[in-house]
């Protein structure tokens, strides 16, 4: 009888610019798993708030609207998609305006409850397993994940990667915006950016993307072999 590969849930958390998305997508693709970018979901709800005239400086206005947008994530790592009320949001969620406002929106408990419910439903329906990337996946969303990784990197390395992605954005301004967002994400009351006690920390500062991918794949294989 041939051995069946058991489903595996991998949580990858860490601040912006540590290579979370590139690593998570590549690991999921290599292992035949689904992939979920939870930051894209928080960006999508932020974009919806902005385009629907909700004052993102008013937590109670955000809370009241939190369950209104219908956010749908496609979980194929080769083509991750995101729609809001049926509209493709993949472009608009990456604007500097959304990046600047997403921390305030994602700090509102009603937003976190709505998005966390969505994330758990998606993870539970991934037959072969899933790689879920974010800030609170190992601590809050999927505390029973089979493997938890926490990616870190120096602020300089993170800013350099992010400004490269944004094609020539000013390095100092990118670093400042990134540090500000991390501080807000780490200090909020509800499920802040944090390393779970049982997460494995990988400092990516001196590693190439391929080295990070290989390390995470090896950790998944080790977990599977130990079962
Ligand atoms: O991964 P990203 O930079 O696209 O995430 C955008 C923001 O979403 C991030 O600044 C904080 C929020 N976020 C969160 O609060 N919890 C998550 N699990 C993922 C993202």
PDB file of C-alpha atoms and ligand atoms in Angstrom:
ATOM      1  CA  UNK A   1       0.000   0.000   0.000  1.00  0.00           C
ATOM      2  CA  UNK A   2       1.410   3.417  -0.880  1.00  0.00           C
ATOM      3  CA  UNK A   3       1.946   5.888   1.940  1.00  0.00           C
ATOM      4  CA  UNK A   4      -0.392   8.852   1.928  1.00  0.00           C
ATOM      5  CA  UNK A   5       0.991  12.321   2.534  1.00  0.00           C
ATOM      6  CA  UNK A   6      -0.868  13.846   5.443  1.00  0.00           C
ATOM      7  CA  UNK A   7      -2.242  17.342   5.343  1.00  0.00           C
ATOM      8  CA  UNK A   8       0.022  19.926   6.947  1.00  0.00           C
ATOM      9  CA  UNK A   9      -0.656  23.436   8.232  1.00  0.00           C
ATOM     10  CA  UNK A  10       2.270  25.861   8.185  1.00  0.00           C
ATOM     11  CA  UNK A  11       2.078  29.299   9.844  1.00  0.00           C
ATOM     12  CA  UNK A  12       4.610  31.907   8.695  1.00  0.00           C
ATOM     13  CA  UNK A  13       4.627  35.155  10.648  1.00  0.00           C
ATOM     14  CA  UNK A  14       6.906  38.172  10.838  1.00  0.00           C
ATOM     15  CA  UNK A  15       7.146  41.875  10.056  1.00  0.00           C
ATOM     16  CA  UNK A  16       7.022  43.418   6.562  1.00  0.00           C
ATOM     17  CA  UNK A  17       9.954  42.875   4.221  1.00  0.00           C
ATOM     18  CA  UNK A  18      11.246  39.638   5.727  1.00  0.00           C
ATOM     19  CA  UNK A  19      10.370  37.636   2.608  1.00  0.00           C
ATOM     20  CA  UNK A  20       7.169  36.111   4.033  1.00  0.00           C
ATOM     21  CA  UNK A  21       5.125  36.239   0.832  1.00  0.00           C
ATOM     22  CA  UNK A  22       7.823  35.015  -1.546  1.00  0.00           C
ATOM     23  CA  UNK A  23       8.822  32.244   0.853  1.00  0.00           C
ATOM     24  CA  UNK A  24       5.266  31.161   1.653  1.00  0.00           C
ATOM     25  CA  UNK A  25       4.210  31.008  -2.010  1.00  0.00           C
ATOM     26  CA  UNK A  26       7.300  29.050  -3.054  1.00  0.00           C
ATOM     27  CA  UNK A  27       7.014  26.573  -0.161  1.00  0.00           C
ATOM     28  CA  UNK A  28       3.321  25.999  -0.874  1.00  0.00           C
ATOM     29  CA  UNK A  29       3.991  25.496  -4.598  1.00  0.00           C
ATOM     30  CA  UNK A  30       6.874  23.086  -3.970  1.00  0.00           C
ATOM     31  CA  UNK A  31       4.869  20.969  -1.523  1.00  0.00           C
ATOM     32  CA  UNK A  32       1.505  21.061  -3.317  1.00  0.00           C
ATOM     33  CA  UNK A  33      -0.179  23.066  -0.551  1.00  0.00           C
ATOM     34  CA  UNK A  34      -2.665  25.930  -0.661  1.00  0.00           C
ATOM     35  CA  UNK A  35      -1.492  29.440   0.206  1.00  0.00           C
ATOM     36  CA  UNK A  36      -3.157  32.289   2.068  1.00  0.00           C
ATOM     37  CA  UNK A  37      -1.857  35.876   2.296  1.00  0.00           C
ATOM     38  CA  UNK A  38      -3.678  37.260   5.346  1.00  0.00           C
ATOM     39  CA  UNK A  39      -2.093  40.702   4.925  1.00  0.00           C
ATOM     40  CA  UNK A  40      -3.925  40.938   1.585  1.00  0.00           C
ATOM     41  CA  UNK A  41      -7.211  40.356   3.439  1.00  0.00           C
ATOM     42  CA  UNK A  42      -6.505  43.202   5.894  1.00  0.00           C
ATOM     43  CA  UNK A  43      -5.465  45.378   2.964  1.00  0.00           C
ATOM     44  CA  UNK A  44      -8.701  44.459   1.136  1.00  0.00           C
ATOM     45  CA  UNK A  45     -10.942  45.444   4.041  1.00  0.00           C
ATOM     46  CA  UNK A  46      -8.944  48.689   4.387  1.00  0.00           C
ATOM     47  CA  UNK A  47      -9.420  49.451   0.693  1.00  0.00           C
ATOM     48  CA  UNK A  48     -13.161  48.786   1.051  1.00  0.00           C
ATOM     49  CA  UNK A  49     -13.368  51.186   4.026  1.00  0.00           C
ATOM     50  CA  UNK A  50     -11.554  53.921   2.072  1.00  0.00           C
ATOM     51  CA  UNK A  51     -13.650  53.522  -1.090  1.00  0.00           C
ATOM     52  CA  UNK A  52     -16.890  53.408   0.902  1.00  0.00           C
ATOM     53  CA  UNK A  53     -16.167  56.618   2.779  1.00  0.00           C
ATOM     54  CA  UNK A  54     -15.611  55.065   6.213  1.00  0.00           C
ATOM     55  CA  UNK A  55     -13.410  57.292   8.392  1.00  0.00           C
ATOM     56  CA  UNK A  56     -10.412  55.066   9.127  1.00  0.00           C
ATOM     57  CA  UNK A  57      -9.485  57.304  12.064  1.00  0.00           C
ATOM     58  CA  UNK A  58     -12.760  56.301  13.751  1.00  0.00           C
ATOM     59  CA  UNK A  59     -12.557  52.782  15.246  1.00  0.00           C
ATOM     60  CA  UNK A  60     -16.299  52.639  15.969  1.00  0.00           C
ATOM     61  CA  UNK A  61     -17.150  53.459  12.335  1.00  0.00           C
ATOM     62  CA  UNK A  62     -14.749  50.715  11.226  1.00  0.00           C
ATOM     63  CA  UNK A  63     -16.238  48.276  13.745  1.00  0.00           C
ATOM     64  CA  UNK A  64     -19.780  48.909  12.493  1.00  0.00           C
ATOM     65  CA  UNK A  65     -18.753  48.211   8.880  1.00  0.00           C
ATOM     66  CA  UNK A  66     -16.406  45.297   9.622  1.00  0.00           C
ATOM     67  CA  UNK A  67     -18.689  42.496   8.406  1.00  0.00           C
ATOM     68  CA  UNK A  68     -20.009  44.304   5.312  1.00  0.00           C
ATOM     69  CA  UNK A  69     -17.370  43.599   2.625  1.00  0.00           C
ATOM     70  CA  UNK A  70     -17.335  40.112   1.072  1.00  0.00           C
ATOM     71  CA  UNK A  71     -13.645  39.205   0.824  1.00  0.00           C
ATOM     72  CA  UNK A  72     -12.722  36.118  -1.196  1.00  0.00           C
ATOM     73  CA  UNK A  73      -9.155  34.781  -1.401  1.00  0.00           C
ATOM     74  CA  UNK A  74      -7.987  32.380  -4.109  1.00  0.00           C
ATOM     75  CA  UNK A  75      -5.437  30.004  -2.546  1.00  0.00           C
ATOM     76  CA  UNK A  76      -3.443  28.714  -5.539  1.00  0.00           C
ATOM     77  CA  UNK A  77       0.172  29.742  -4.780  1.00  0.00           C
ATOM     78  CA  UNK A  78       0.819  30.149  -8.517  1.00  0.00           C
ATOM     79  CA  UNK A  79      -2.044  32.624  -8.817  1.00  0.00           C
ATOM     80  CA  UNK A  80      -3.264  34.001  -5.482  1.00  0.00           C
ATOM     81  CA  UNK A  81      -6.289  36.226  -6.026  1.00  0.00           C
ATOM     82  CA  UNK A  82      -8.364  38.538  -3.870  1.00  0.00           C
ATOM     83  CA  UNK A  83     -11.752  40.061  -4.574  1.00  0.00           C
ATOM     84  CA  UNK A  84     -13.956  42.394  -2.552  1.00  0.00           C
ATOM     85  CA  UNK A  85     -17.674  42.290  -3.335  1.00  0.00           C
ATOM     86  CA  UNK A  86     -16.722  40.466  -6.531  1.00  0.00           C
ATOM     87  CA  UNK A  87     -14.213  43.113  -7.685  1.00  0.00           C
ATOM     88  CA  UNK A  88     -10.523  42.250  -8.248  1.00  0.00           C
ATOM     89  CA  UNK A  89      -8.649  44.097  -5.476  1.00  0.00           C
ATOM     90  CA  UNK A  90      -5.136  42.793  -6.122  1.00  0.00           C
ATOM     91  CA  UNK A  91      -3.872  46.112  -7.564  1.00  0.00           C
ATOM     92  CA  UNK A  92      -5.603  48.686  -5.333  1.00  0.00           C
ATOM     93  CA  UNK A  93      -4.613  46.959  -2.067  1.00  0.00           C
ATOM     94  CA  UNK A  94      -0.898  47.678  -2.748  1.00  0.00           C
ATOM     95  CA  UNK A  95      -1.116  51.478  -2.911  1.00  0.00           C
ATOM     96  CA  UNK A  96       0.824  53.626  -0.382  1.00  0.00           C
ATOM     97  CA  UNK A  97      -2.537  54.930   0.909  1.00  0.00           C
ATOM     98  CA  UNK A  98      -3.709  51.440   1.854  1.00  0.00           C
ATOM     99  CA  UNK A  99      -0.276  50.615   3.336  1.00  0.00           C
ATOM    100  CA  UNK A 100      -0.474  53.739   5.500  1.00  0.00           C
ATOM    101  CA  UNK A 101      -3.998  52.987   6.759  1.00  0.00           C
ATOM    102  CA  UNK A 102      -4.017  49.199   7.118  1.00  0.00           C
ATOM    103  CA  UNK A 103      -2.553  49.138  10.646  1.00  0.00           C
ATOM    104  CA  UNK A 104      -5.356  51.334  12.019  1.00  0.00           C
ATOM    105  CA  UNK A 105      -8.061  49.242  10.368  1.00  0.00           C
ATOM    106  CA  UNK A 106      -6.525  45.896  11.315  1.00  0.00           C
ATOM    107  CA  UNK A 107      -6.227  46.955  14.977  1.00  0.00           C
ATOM    108  CA  UNK A 108     -10.031  47.091  15.368  1.00  0.00           C
ATOM    109  CA  UNK A 109     -11.205  43.920  17.198  1.00  0.00           C
ATOM    110  CA  UNK A 110     -14.360  43.505  15.052  1.00  0.00           C
ATOM    111  CA  UNK A 111     -12.182  43.523  11.924  1.00  0.00           C
ATOM    112  CA  UNK A 112      -9.871  40.908  13.418  1.00  0.00           C
ATOM    113  CA  UNK A 113     -12.797  38.670  14.401  1.00  0.00           C
ATOM    114  CA  UNK A 114     -14.327  38.822  10.909  1.00  0.00           C
ATOM    115  CA  UNK A 115     -11.017  38.193   9.112  1.00  0.00           C
ATOM    116  CA  UNK A 116      -9.857  35.511  11.568  1.00  0.00           C
ATOM    117  CA  UNK A 117     -13.121  33.569  11.031  1.00  0.00           C
ATOM    118  CA  UNK A 118     -12.524  33.753   7.292  1.00  0.00           C
ATOM    119  CA  UNK A 119      -8.925  32.534   7.683  1.00  0.00           C
ATOM    120  CA  UNK A 120      -9.911  29.553   9.843  1.00  0.00           C
ATOM    121  CA  UNK A 121     -12.601  28.523   7.360  1.00  0.00           C
ATOM    122  CA  UNK A 122     -10.117  28.664   4.470  1.00  0.00           C
ATOM    123  CA  UNK A 123      -7.466  26.697   6.399  1.00  0.00           C
ATOM    124  CA  UNK A 124      -9.987  24.033   7.426  1.00  0.00           C
ATOM    125  CA  UNK A 125     -11.061  23.494   3.811  1.00  0.00           C
ATOM    126  CA  UNK A 126      -7.537  23.070   2.385  1.00  0.00           C
ATOM    127  CA  UNK A 127      -7.453  19.326   1.785  1.00  0.00           C
ATOM    128  CA  UNK A 128      -3.697  18.867   1.289  1.00  0.00           C
ATOM    129  CA  UNK A 129      -2.800  21.553   3.796  1.00  0.00           C
ATOM    130  CA  UNK A 130      -1.899  25.204   3.579  1.00  0.00           C
ATOM    131  CA  UNK A 131       0.798  27.787   4.166  1.00  0.00           C
ATOM    132  CA  UNK A 132      -0.726  30.806   5.911  1.00  0.00           C
ATOM    133  CA  UNK A 133       1.347  33.970   6.226  1.00  0.00           C
ATOM    134  CA  UNK A 134       0.688  36.943   8.480  1.00  0.00           C
ATOM    135  CA  UNK A 135       1.375  38.460  11.883  1.00  0.00           C
ATOM    136  CA  UNK A 136      -0.742  36.445  14.340  1.00  0.00           C
ATOM    137  CA  UNK A 137      -1.197  33.102  12.608  1.00  0.00           C
ATOM    138  CA  UNK A 138       0.915  31.041  15.025  1.00  0.00           C
ATOM    139  CA  UNK A 139      -0.303  32.875  18.122  1.00  0.00           C
ATOM    140  CA  UNK A 140      -4.011  33.379  17.434  1.00  0.00           C
ATOM    141  CA  UNK A 141      -5.459  32.225  14.112  1.00  0.00           C
ATOM    142  CA  UNK A 142      -4.025  28.694  13.969  1.00  0.00           C
ATOM    143  CA  UNK A 143      -2.382  27.992  17.343  1.00  0.00           C
ATOM    144  CA  UNK A 144      -2.396  24.248  16.542  1.00  0.00           C
ATOM    145  CA  UNK A 145      -0.484  24.649  13.257  1.00  0.00           C
ATOM    146  CA  UNK A 146       1.894  21.751  12.558  1.00  0.00           C
ATOM    147  CA  UNK A 147       4.812  24.107  11.989  1.00  0.00           C
ATOM    148  CA  UNK A 148       5.275  27.739  12.984  1.00  0.00           C
ATOM    149  CA  UNK A 149       7.982  29.910  11.469  1.00  0.00           C
ATOM    150  CA  UNK A 150       8.791  33.469  12.521  1.00  0.00           C
ATOM    151  CA  UNK A 151      10.830  35.362   9.924  1.00  0.00           C
ATOM    152  CA  UNK A 152      12.944  38.351  10.926  1.00  0.00           C
ATOM    153  CA  UNK A 153      15.508  40.600   9.187  1.00  0.00           C
ATOM    154  CA  UNK A 154      17.298  43.847   9.982  1.00  0.00           C
ATOM    155  CA  UNK A 155      15.303  47.035   9.270  1.00  0.00           C
ATOM    156  CA  UNK A 156      17.873  47.943   6.583  1.00  0.00           C
ATOM    157  CA  UNK A 157      17.458  44.636   4.745  1.00  0.00           C
ATOM    158  CA  UNK A 158      13.678  44.835   5.000  1.00  0.00           C
ATOM    159  CA  UNK A 159      13.544  48.403   3.667  1.00  0.00           C
ATOM    160  CA  UNK A 160      15.904  47.527   0.797  1.00  0.00           C
ATOM    161  CA  UNK A 161      13.708  44.574  -0.230  1.00  0.00           C
ATOM    162  CA  UNK A 162      10.500  46.577   0.007  1.00  0.00           C
ATOM    163  CA  UNK A 163      11.808  49.559  -1.958  1.00  0.00           C
ATOM    164  CA  UNK A 164      13.055  47.114  -4.604  1.00  0.00           C
ATOM    165  CA  UNK A 165       9.511  45.708  -4.864  1.00  0.00           C
ATOM    166  CA  UNK A 166       8.105  49.228  -5.122  1.00  0.00           C
ATOM    167  CA  UNK A 167      10.478  49.917  -8.027  1.00  0.00           C
ATOM    168  CA  UNK A 168      12.771  52.740  -6.951  1.00  0.00           C
ATOM    169  CA  UNK A 169      10.845  54.047  -3.938  1.00  0.00           C
ATOM    170  CA  UNK A 170      12.932  56.230  -1.622  1.00  0.00           C
ATOM    171  CA  UNK A 171      14.864  53.938   0.751  1.00  0.00           C
ATOM    172  CA  UNK A 172      14.815  56.190   3.833  1.00  0.00           C
ATOM    173  CA  UNK A 173      11.089  56.913   3.492  1.00  0.00           C
ATOM    174  CA  UNK A 174      10.341  53.211   2.943  1.00  0.00           C
ATOM    175  CA  UNK A 175      12.328  52.291   6.064  1.00  0.00           C
ATOM    176  CA  UNK A 176      10.529  54.910   8.129  1.00  0.00           C
ATOM    177  CA  UNK A 177       7.059  53.799   6.933  1.00  0.00           C
ATOM    178  CA  UNK A 178       7.918  50.162   7.563  1.00  0.00           C
ATOM    179  CA  UNK A 179       9.204  50.761  11.107  1.00  0.00           C
ATOM    180  CA  UNK A 180       6.115  52.831  11.894  1.00  0.00           C
ATOM    181  CA  UNK A 181       3.798  50.067  10.626  1.00  0.00           C
ATOM    182  CA  UNK A 182       5.680  47.351  12.568  1.00  0.00           C
ATOM    183  CA  UNK A 183       5.480  49.410  15.756  1.00  0.00           C
ATOM    184  CA  UNK A 184       1.716  49.834  15.314  1.00  0.00           C
ATOM    185  CA  UNK A 185       1.218  46.144  14.452  1.00  0.00           C
ATOM    186  CA  UNK A 186       3.328  44.998  17.428  1.00  0.00           C
ATOM    187  CA  UNK A 187       1.757  47.269  20.010  1.00  0.00           C
ATOM    188  CA  UNK A 188      -1.954  46.866  19.246  1.00  0.00           C
ATOM    189  CA  UNK A 189      -4.069  45.202  21.940  1.00  0.00           C
ATOM    190  CA  UNK A 190      -5.760  42.499  19.875  1.00  0.00           C
ATOM    191  CA  UNK A 191      -3.501  39.754  18.482  1.00  0.00           C
ATOM    192  CA  UNK A 192      -0.370  41.836  17.827  1.00  0.00           C
ATOM    193  CA  UNK A 193       2.539  40.843  15.622  1.00  0.00           C
ATOM    194  CA  UNK A 194       4.336  38.339  17.861  1.00  0.00           C
ATOM    195  CA  UNK A 195       6.404  35.182  17.753  1.00  0.00           C
ATOM    196  CA  UNK A 196       4.582  32.157  19.166  1.00  0.00           C
ATOM    197  CA  UNK A 197       6.496  30.382  21.951  1.00  0.00           C
ATOM    198  CA  UNK A 198       6.782  27.274  19.799  1.00  0.00           C
ATOM    199  CA  UNK A 199       7.717  29.071  16.552  1.00  0.00           C
ATOM    200  CA  UNK A 200      11.107  28.597  14.917  1.00  0.00           C
ATOM    201  CA  UNK A 201      12.778  31.932  14.253  1.00  0.00           C
ATOM    202  CA  UNK A 202      14.671  32.364  10.986  1.00  0.00           C
ATOM    203  CA  UNK A 203      16.720  35.540  10.534  1.00  0.00           C
ATOM    204  CA  UNK A 204      16.728  36.158   6.773  1.00  0.00           C
ATOM    205  CA  UNK A 205      19.101  39.176   6.782  1.00  0.00           C
ATOM    206  CA  UNK A 206      22.070  37.256   5.398  1.00  0.00           C
ATOM    207  CA  UNK A 207      20.117  34.582   3.496  1.00  0.00           C
ATOM    208  CA  UNK A 208      19.016  34.490  -0.118  1.00  0.00           C
ATOM    209  CA  UNK A 209      15.346  33.848  -0.807  1.00  0.00           C
ATOM    210  CA  UNK A 210      16.208  30.354  -2.053  1.00  0.00           C
ATOM    211  CA  UNK A 211      18.062  29.579   1.189  1.00  0.00           C
ATOM    212  CA  UNK A 212      15.028  30.622   3.242  1.00  0.00           C
ATOM    213  CA  UNK A 213      12.700  28.532   1.048  1.00  0.00           C
ATOM    214  CA  UNK A 214      14.987  25.485   1.333  1.00  0.00           C
ATOM    215  CA  UNK A 215      15.179  25.855   5.097  1.00  0.00           C
ATOM    216  CA  UNK A 216      11.395  26.046   5.519  1.00  0.00           C
ATOM    217  CA  UNK A 217      10.813  23.095   3.167  1.00  0.00           C
ATOM    218  CA  UNK A 218      13.342  21.067   5.177  1.00  0.00           C
ATOM    219  CA  UNK A 219      11.515  21.959   8.402  1.00  0.00           C
ATOM    220  CA  UNK A 220       8.179  20.842   6.924  1.00  0.00           C
ATOM    221  CA  UNK A 221       9.723  17.556   5.734  1.00  0.00           C
ATOM    222  CA  UNK A 222      11.235  16.961   9.182  1.00  0.00           C
ATOM    223  CA  UNK A 223       7.847  17.535  10.823  1.00  0.00           C
ATOM    224  CA  UNK A 224       6.152  15.153   8.417  1.00  0.00           C
ATOM    225  CA  UNK A 225       8.805  12.484   8.934  1.00  0.00           C
ATOM    226  CA  UNK A 226       8.404  12.721  12.714  1.00  0.00           C
ATOM    227  CA  UNK A 227       4.693  11.883  12.584  1.00  0.00           C
TER     228      UNK A 227
HETATM  229  O1  LIG B   1       1.712  41.432   5.073  1.00  0.00           O
HETATM  230  P1  LIG B   1       1.270  42.854   4.691  1.00  0.00           P
HETATM  231  O2  LIG B   1       2.373  43.856   4.841  1.00  0.00           O
HETATM  232  O3  LIG B   1       0.596  42.928   3.367  1.00  0.00           O
HETATM  233  O4  LIG B   1       0.161  43.198   5.797  1.00  0.00           O
HETATM  234  C1  LIG B   1      -0.516  44.429   5.807  1.00  0.00           C
HETATM  235  C2  LIG B   1      -0.986  44.779   7.206  1.00  0.00           C
HETATM  236  O5  LIG B   1      -2.030  43.897   7.612  1.00  0.00           O
HETATM  237  C3  LIG B   1       0.045  44.740   8.314  1.00  0.00           C
HETATM  238  O6  LIG B   1       0.692  45.979   8.470  1.00  0.00           O
HETATM  239  C4  LIG B   1      -0.760  44.398   9.541  1.00  0.00           C
HETATM  240  C5  LIG B   1      -1.979  43.686   9.013  1.00  0.00           C
HETATM  241  N1  LIG B   1      -1.958  42.249   9.267  1.00  0.00           N
HETATM  242  C6  LIG B   1      -2.409  41.830  10.487  1.00  0.00           C
HETATM  243  O7  LIG B   1      -2.757  42.654  11.336  1.00  0.00           O
HETATM  244  N2  LIG B   1      -2.503  40.500  10.754  1.00  0.00           N
HETATM  245  C7  LIG B   1      -2.128  39.587   9.856  1.00  0.00           C
HETATM  246  N3  LIG B   1      -2.248  38.288  10.126  1.00  0.00           N
HETATM  247  C8  LIG B   1      -1.624  40.006   8.594  1.00  0.00           C
HETATM  248  C9  LIG B   1      -1.532  41.356   8.339  1.00  0.00           C
END
